[in-house]
PDB file of C-alpha atoms in Angstrom:
ATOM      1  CA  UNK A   1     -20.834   1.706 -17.287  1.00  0.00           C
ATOM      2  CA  UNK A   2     -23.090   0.025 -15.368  1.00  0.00           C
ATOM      3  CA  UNK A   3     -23.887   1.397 -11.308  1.00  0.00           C
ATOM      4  CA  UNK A   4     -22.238  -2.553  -9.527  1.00  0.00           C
ATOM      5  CA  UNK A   5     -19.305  -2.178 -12.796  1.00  0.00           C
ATOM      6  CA  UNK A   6     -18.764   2.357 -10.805  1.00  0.00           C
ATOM      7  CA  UNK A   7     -18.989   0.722  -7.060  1.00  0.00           C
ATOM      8  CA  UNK A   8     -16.703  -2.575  -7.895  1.00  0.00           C
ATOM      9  CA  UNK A   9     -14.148  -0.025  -9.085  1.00  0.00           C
ATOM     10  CA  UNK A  10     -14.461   2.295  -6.639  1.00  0.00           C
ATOM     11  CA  UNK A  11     -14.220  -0.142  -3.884  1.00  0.00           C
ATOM     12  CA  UNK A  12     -11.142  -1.143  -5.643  1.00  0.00           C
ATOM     13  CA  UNK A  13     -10.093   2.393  -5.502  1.00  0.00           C
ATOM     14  CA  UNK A  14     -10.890   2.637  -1.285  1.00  0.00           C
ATOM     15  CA  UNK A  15      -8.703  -0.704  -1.685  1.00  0.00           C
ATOM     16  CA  UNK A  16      -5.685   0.192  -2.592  1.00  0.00           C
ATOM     17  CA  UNK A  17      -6.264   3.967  -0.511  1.00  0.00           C
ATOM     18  CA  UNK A  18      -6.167   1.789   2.631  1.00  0.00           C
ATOM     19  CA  UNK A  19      -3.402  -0.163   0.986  1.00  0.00           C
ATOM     20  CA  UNK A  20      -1.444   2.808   0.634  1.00  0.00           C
ATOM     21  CA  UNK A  21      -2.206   4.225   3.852  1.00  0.00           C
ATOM     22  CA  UNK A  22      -0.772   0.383   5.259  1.00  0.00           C
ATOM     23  CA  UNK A  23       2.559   0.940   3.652  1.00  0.00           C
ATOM     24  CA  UNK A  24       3.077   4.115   4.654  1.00  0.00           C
ATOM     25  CA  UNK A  25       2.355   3.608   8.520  1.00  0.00           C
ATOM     26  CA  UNK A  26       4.410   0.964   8.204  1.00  0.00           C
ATOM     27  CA  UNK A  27       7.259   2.589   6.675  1.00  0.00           C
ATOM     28  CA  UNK A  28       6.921   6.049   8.583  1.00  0.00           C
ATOM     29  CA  UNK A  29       7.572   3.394  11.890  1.00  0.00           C
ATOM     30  CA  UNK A  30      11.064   2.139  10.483  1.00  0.00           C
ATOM     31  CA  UNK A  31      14.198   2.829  12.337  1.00  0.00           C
ATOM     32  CA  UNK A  32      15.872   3.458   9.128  1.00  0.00           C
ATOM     33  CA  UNK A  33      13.087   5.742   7.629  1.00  0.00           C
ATOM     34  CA  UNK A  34      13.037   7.939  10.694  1.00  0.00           C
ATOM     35  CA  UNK A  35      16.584   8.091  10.646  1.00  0.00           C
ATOM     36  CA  UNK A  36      17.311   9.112   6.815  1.00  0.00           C
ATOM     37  CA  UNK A  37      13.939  10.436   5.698  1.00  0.00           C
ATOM     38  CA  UNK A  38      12.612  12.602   9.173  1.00  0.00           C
ATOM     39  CA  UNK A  39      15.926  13.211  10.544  1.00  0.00           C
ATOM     40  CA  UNK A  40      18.677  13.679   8.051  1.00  0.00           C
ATOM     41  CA  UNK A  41      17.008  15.034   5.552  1.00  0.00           C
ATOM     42  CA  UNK A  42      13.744  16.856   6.619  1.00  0.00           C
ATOM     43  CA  UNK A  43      14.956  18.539   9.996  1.00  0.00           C
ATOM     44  CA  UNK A  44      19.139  18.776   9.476  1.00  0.00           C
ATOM     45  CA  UNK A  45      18.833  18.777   6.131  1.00  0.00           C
ATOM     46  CA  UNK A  46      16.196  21.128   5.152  1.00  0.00           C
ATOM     47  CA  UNK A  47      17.128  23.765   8.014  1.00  0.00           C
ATOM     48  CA  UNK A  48      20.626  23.845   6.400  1.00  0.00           C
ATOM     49  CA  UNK A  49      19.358  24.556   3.021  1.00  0.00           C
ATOM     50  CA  UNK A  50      16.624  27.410   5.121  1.00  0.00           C
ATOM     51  CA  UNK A  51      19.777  29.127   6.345  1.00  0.00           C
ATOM     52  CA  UNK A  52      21.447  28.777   3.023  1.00  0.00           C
ATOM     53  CA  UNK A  53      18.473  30.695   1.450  1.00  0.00           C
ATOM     54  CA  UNK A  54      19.009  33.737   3.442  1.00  0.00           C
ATOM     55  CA  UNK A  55      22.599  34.027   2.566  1.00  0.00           C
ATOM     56  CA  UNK A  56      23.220  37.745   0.728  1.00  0.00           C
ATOM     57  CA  UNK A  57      26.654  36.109  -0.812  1.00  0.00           C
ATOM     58  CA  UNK A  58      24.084  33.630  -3.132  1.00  0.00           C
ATOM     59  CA  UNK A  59      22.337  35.043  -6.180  1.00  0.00           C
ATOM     60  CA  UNK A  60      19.000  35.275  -6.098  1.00  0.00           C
ATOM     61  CA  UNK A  61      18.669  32.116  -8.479  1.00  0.00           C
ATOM     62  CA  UNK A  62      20.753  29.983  -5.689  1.00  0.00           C
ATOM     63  CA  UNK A  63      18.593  31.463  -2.636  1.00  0.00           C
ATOM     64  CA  UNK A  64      15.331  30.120  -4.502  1.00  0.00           C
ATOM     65  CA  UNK A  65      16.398  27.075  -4.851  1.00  0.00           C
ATOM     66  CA  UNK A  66      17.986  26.688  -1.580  1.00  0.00           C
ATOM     67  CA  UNK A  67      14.172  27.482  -0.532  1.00  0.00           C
ATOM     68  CA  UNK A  68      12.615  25.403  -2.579  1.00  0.00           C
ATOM     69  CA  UNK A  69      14.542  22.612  -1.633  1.00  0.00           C
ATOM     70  CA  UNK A  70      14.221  23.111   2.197  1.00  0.00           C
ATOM     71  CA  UNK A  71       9.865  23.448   1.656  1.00  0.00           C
ATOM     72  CA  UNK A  72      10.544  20.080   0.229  1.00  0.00           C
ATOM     73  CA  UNK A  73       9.941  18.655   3.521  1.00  0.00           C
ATOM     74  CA  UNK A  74       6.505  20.491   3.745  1.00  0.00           C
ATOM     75  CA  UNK A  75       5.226  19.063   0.988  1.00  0.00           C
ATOM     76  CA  UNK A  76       6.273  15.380   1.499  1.00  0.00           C
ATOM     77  CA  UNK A  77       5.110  15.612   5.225  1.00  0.00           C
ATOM     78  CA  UNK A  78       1.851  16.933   3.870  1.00  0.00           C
ATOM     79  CA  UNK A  79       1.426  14.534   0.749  1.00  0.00           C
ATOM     80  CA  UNK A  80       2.050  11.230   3.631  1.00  0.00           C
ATOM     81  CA  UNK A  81      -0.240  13.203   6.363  1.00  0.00           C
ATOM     82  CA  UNK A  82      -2.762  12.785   3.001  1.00  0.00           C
ATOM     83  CA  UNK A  83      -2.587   9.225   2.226  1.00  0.00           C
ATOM     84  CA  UNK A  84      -3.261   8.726   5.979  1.00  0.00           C
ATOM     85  CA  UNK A  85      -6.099  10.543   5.934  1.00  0.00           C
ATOM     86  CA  UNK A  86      -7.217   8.994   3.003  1.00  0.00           C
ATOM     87  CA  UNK A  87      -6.609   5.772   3.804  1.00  0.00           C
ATOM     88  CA  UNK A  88      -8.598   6.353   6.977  1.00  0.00           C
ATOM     89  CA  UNK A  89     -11.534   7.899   4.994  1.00  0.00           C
ATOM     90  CA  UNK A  90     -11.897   4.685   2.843  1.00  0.00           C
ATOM     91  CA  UNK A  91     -11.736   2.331   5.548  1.00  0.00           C
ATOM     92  CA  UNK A  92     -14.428   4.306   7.201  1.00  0.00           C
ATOM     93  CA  UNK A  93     -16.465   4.021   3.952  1.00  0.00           C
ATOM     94  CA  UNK A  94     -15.679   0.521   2.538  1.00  0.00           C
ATOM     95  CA  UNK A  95     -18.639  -0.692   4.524  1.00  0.00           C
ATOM     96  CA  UNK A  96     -21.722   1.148   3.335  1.00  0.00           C
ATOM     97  CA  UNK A  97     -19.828   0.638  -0.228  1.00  0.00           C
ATOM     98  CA  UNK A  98     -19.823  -3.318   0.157  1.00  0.00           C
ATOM     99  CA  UNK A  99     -23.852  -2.381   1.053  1.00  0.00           C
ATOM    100  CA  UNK A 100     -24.372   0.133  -1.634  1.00  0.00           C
ATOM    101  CA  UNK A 101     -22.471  -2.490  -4.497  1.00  0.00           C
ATOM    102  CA  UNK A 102     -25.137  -5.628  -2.783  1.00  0.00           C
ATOM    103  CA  UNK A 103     -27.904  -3.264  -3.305  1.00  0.00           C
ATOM    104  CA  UNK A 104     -26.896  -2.698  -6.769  1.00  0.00           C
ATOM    105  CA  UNK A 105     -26.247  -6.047  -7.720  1.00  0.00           C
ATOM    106  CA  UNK A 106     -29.696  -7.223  -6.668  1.00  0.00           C
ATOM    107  CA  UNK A 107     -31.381  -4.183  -8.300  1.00  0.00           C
ATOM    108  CA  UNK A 108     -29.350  -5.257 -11.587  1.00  0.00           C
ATOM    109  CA  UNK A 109     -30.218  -9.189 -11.586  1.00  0.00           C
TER     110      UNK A 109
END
């Protein structure tokens, strides 16, 4: 693979990070989104299913996955809190790529 065929497919990979990073800012700011997603399910939710976990009446089987369920909310806050960052990290660097890929393009002709 040629060096302008690697940067024209990275830049289309910084692309569709920003892209990503778009959507999700824009649906992390929806009434409806903070309602179902934050509220209901990873504050009420996820707290129910943290006391749930501590209950001695559950076997240990049901107490695990009680857990598991309430660090749900962990993980999806962290995988969006990634796609921001991300996203910000490409639009940063989509610049000096658009240089680097003119560069390589005239070093290539």
């Amino acid at each position: 693979m040629s060096e302008v065929a690697k940067l024209e497919r990275q830049k289309e990979d910084t692309k569709k990070a920003i892209e990503v990073r778009d959507a999700i800012l824009r649906l992390i700011e929806n009434k409806d989104y903070k309602f179902v997603v934050d509220q209901l399910f990873c504050t009420e939710e996820c707290a129910r299913y943290v006391h749930t976990s501590g209950n001695p009446n559950l076997d240990a089987v049901s107490q695990k996955d009680a857990l598991n369920i309430a660090q749900s909310a962990g993980h999806y806050r962290r995988f969006i809190s990634a796609h921001i960052q991300m996203g910000n990290a490409a639009e940063n660097s989509i610049a000096d790529l658009e240089d680097a890929l003119v560069e390589a393009r005239a070093e290539e002709a």
